[in-house]
Amino acid sequence: MTTATQTAATLIADFSAALAEIEAILAPSGCATIASHNWIVVDDFGPLRFTLTPEGGKHRATCTGHGRAHRVNRFTREDAERLAQACNARAMFWREAAEAEAATLRDHIATLEAACAA
């Protein structure tokens, strides 16, 4: 196995594990999720994580990088839109972002598998 093939196999395994985690979160269950705090902030590179610190009677949100759609902070729609405006990003319902992330991972896996088969 060449180094490129080993690297591709590692990426396929990593992407497949991430995809399985996302699909498990998206799978129907007997639980219902309250939709009010299920909005996230997404920029061109993906979902954004925030650190929340108390400030007066509110919290200050500071962006700390990117994460997976189902693992980043969730906000009300209004708060997500306010943060998105401040971060030059957009507010998005977390499920839609996770579905888009899963589709991207499937595309990456298919591309790598095709490259390895060639």
Coordinates of C-alpha atoms in Angstrom, one line a residue:
M1 CA 0.0 0.0 0.0
T2 CA 1.4 3.4 -1.0
T3 CA 1.6 6.4 1.3
A4 CA -1.2 8.1 -0.7
T5 CA -3.4 5.0 -0.4
Q6 CA -2.8 4.8 3.3
T7 CA -3.6 8.5 3.7
A8 CA -6.8 8.0 1.6
A9 CA -7.8 5.0 3.7
T10 CA -7.2 7.0 6.9
L11 CA -9.3 9.9 5.6
I12 CA -12.1 7.5 4.5
A13 CA -12.1 5.9 8.0
D14 CA -12.2 9.3 9.7
F15 CA -14.9 10.7 7.4
S16 CA -17.0 7.5 7.8
A17 CA -16.8 7.7 11.6
A18 CA -17.9 11.3 11.5
L19 CA -20.7 10.5 9.1
A20 CA -21.9 7.6 11.3
E21 CA -22.0 10.0 14.3
I22 CA -24.0 12.6 12.4
E23 CA -26.4 10.0 11.0
A24 CA -27.0 8.6 14.5
I25 CA -27.9 12.1 15.7
L26 CA -30.2 12.7 12.8
A27 CA -31.9 9.3 13.1
P28 CA -35.6 9.4 14.3
S29 CA -36.0 8.7 17.9
G30 CA -38.7 8.7 20.5
C31 CA -37.5 12.0 21.9
A32 CA -38.7 15.4 20.7
T33 CA -36.3 18.4 20.7
I34 CA -37.6 21.9 21.5
A35 CA -36.9 23.9 18.4
S36 CA -36.3 27.3 20.1
H37 CA -32.6 26.6 21.0
N38 CA -31.6 24.8 17.9
W39 CA -30.1 27.5 15.8
I40 CA -26.4 27.7 15.1
V41 CA -24.1 30.1 13.4
V42 CA -22.3 29.0 10.2
D43 CA -19.8 30.8 8.1
D44 CA -18.2 29.8 4.7
F45 CA -16.0 27.3 6.5
G46 CA -18.6 25.6 8.7
P47 CA -20.4 25.8 12.0
L48 CA -19.0 28.2 14.6
R49 CA -18.3 27.4 18.3
F50 CA -18.6 30.1 21.0
T51 CA -17.5 30.5 24.6
L52 CA -20.2 32.2 26.7
T53 CA -19.2 34.3 29.7
P54 CA -21.5 36.1 32.1
E55 CA -21.7 39.9 31.6
G56 CA -24.2 41.7 33.7
G57 CA -27.5 40.0 33.4
K58 CA -26.6 38.5 30.0
H59 CA -23.8 36.5 28.4
R60 CA -21.1 37.5 26.0
A61 CA -20.5 35.1 23.1
T62 CA -16.9 34.9 21.8
C63 CA -16.2 32.8 18.7
T64 CA -13.6 30.1 19.4
G65 CA -13.4 28.3 16.0
H66 CA -15.3 25.7 14.0
G67 CA -17.0 22.5 15.0
R68 CA -19.5 19.9 13.8
A69 CA -23.1 21.1 13.4
H70 CA -24.4 18.8 16.1
R71 CA -21.7 19.8 18.6
V72 CA -21.6 23.6 18.4
N73 CA -23.5 26.0 20.6
R74 CA -27.2 26.2 19.9
F75 CA -29.2 29.4 20.3
T76 CA -32.6 30.8 19.8
R77 CA -33.2 32.0 16.2
E78 CA -33.0 35.6 17.3
D79 CA -29.7 35.2 19.1
A80 CA -28.2 33.1 16.3
E81 CA -29.1 35.8 13.8
R82 CA -27.6 38.5 16.0
L83 CA -24.4 36.5 16.4
A84 CA -24.3 35.7 12.7
Q85 CA -24.6 39.4 11.8
A86 CA -21.7 40.2 14.2
C87 CA -19.6 37.4 12.7
N88 CA -20.4 38.0 9.0
A89 CA -22.0 34.6 9.0
R90 CA -25.6 33.2 8.8
A91 CA -28.0 31.5 11.2
M92 CA -29.0 28.0 10.4
F93 CA -31.2 25.3 11.9
W94 CA -28.8 22.8 13.3
R95 CA -30.5 19.8 11.6
E96 CA -30.1 21.4 8.1
A97 CA -26.5 22.1 8.8
A98 CA -25.9 18.6 10.0
E99 CA -27.6 17.1 6.9
A100 CA -25.4 19.3 4.7
E101 CA -22.3 18.2 6.6
A102 CA -23.3 14.6 6.1
A103 CA -23.8 15.1 2.4
T104 CA -20.4 16.7 2.1
L105 CA -18.8 13.8 4.0
R106 CA -20.5 11.3 1.6
D107 CA -19.1 13.2 -1.4
H108 CA -15.6 13.2 0.1
I109 CA -15.8 9.5 0.8
A110 CA -17.0 8.7 -2.7
T111 CA -14.3 10.8 -4.3
L112 CA -11.5 9.2 -2.2
E113 CA -12.8 5.7 -2.9
A114 CA -12.9 6.4 -6.6
A115 CA -9.4 7.8 -6.5
C116 CA -8.2 4.7 -4.7
A117 CA -9.9 2.4 -7.2
A118 CA -8.3 4.1 -10.2

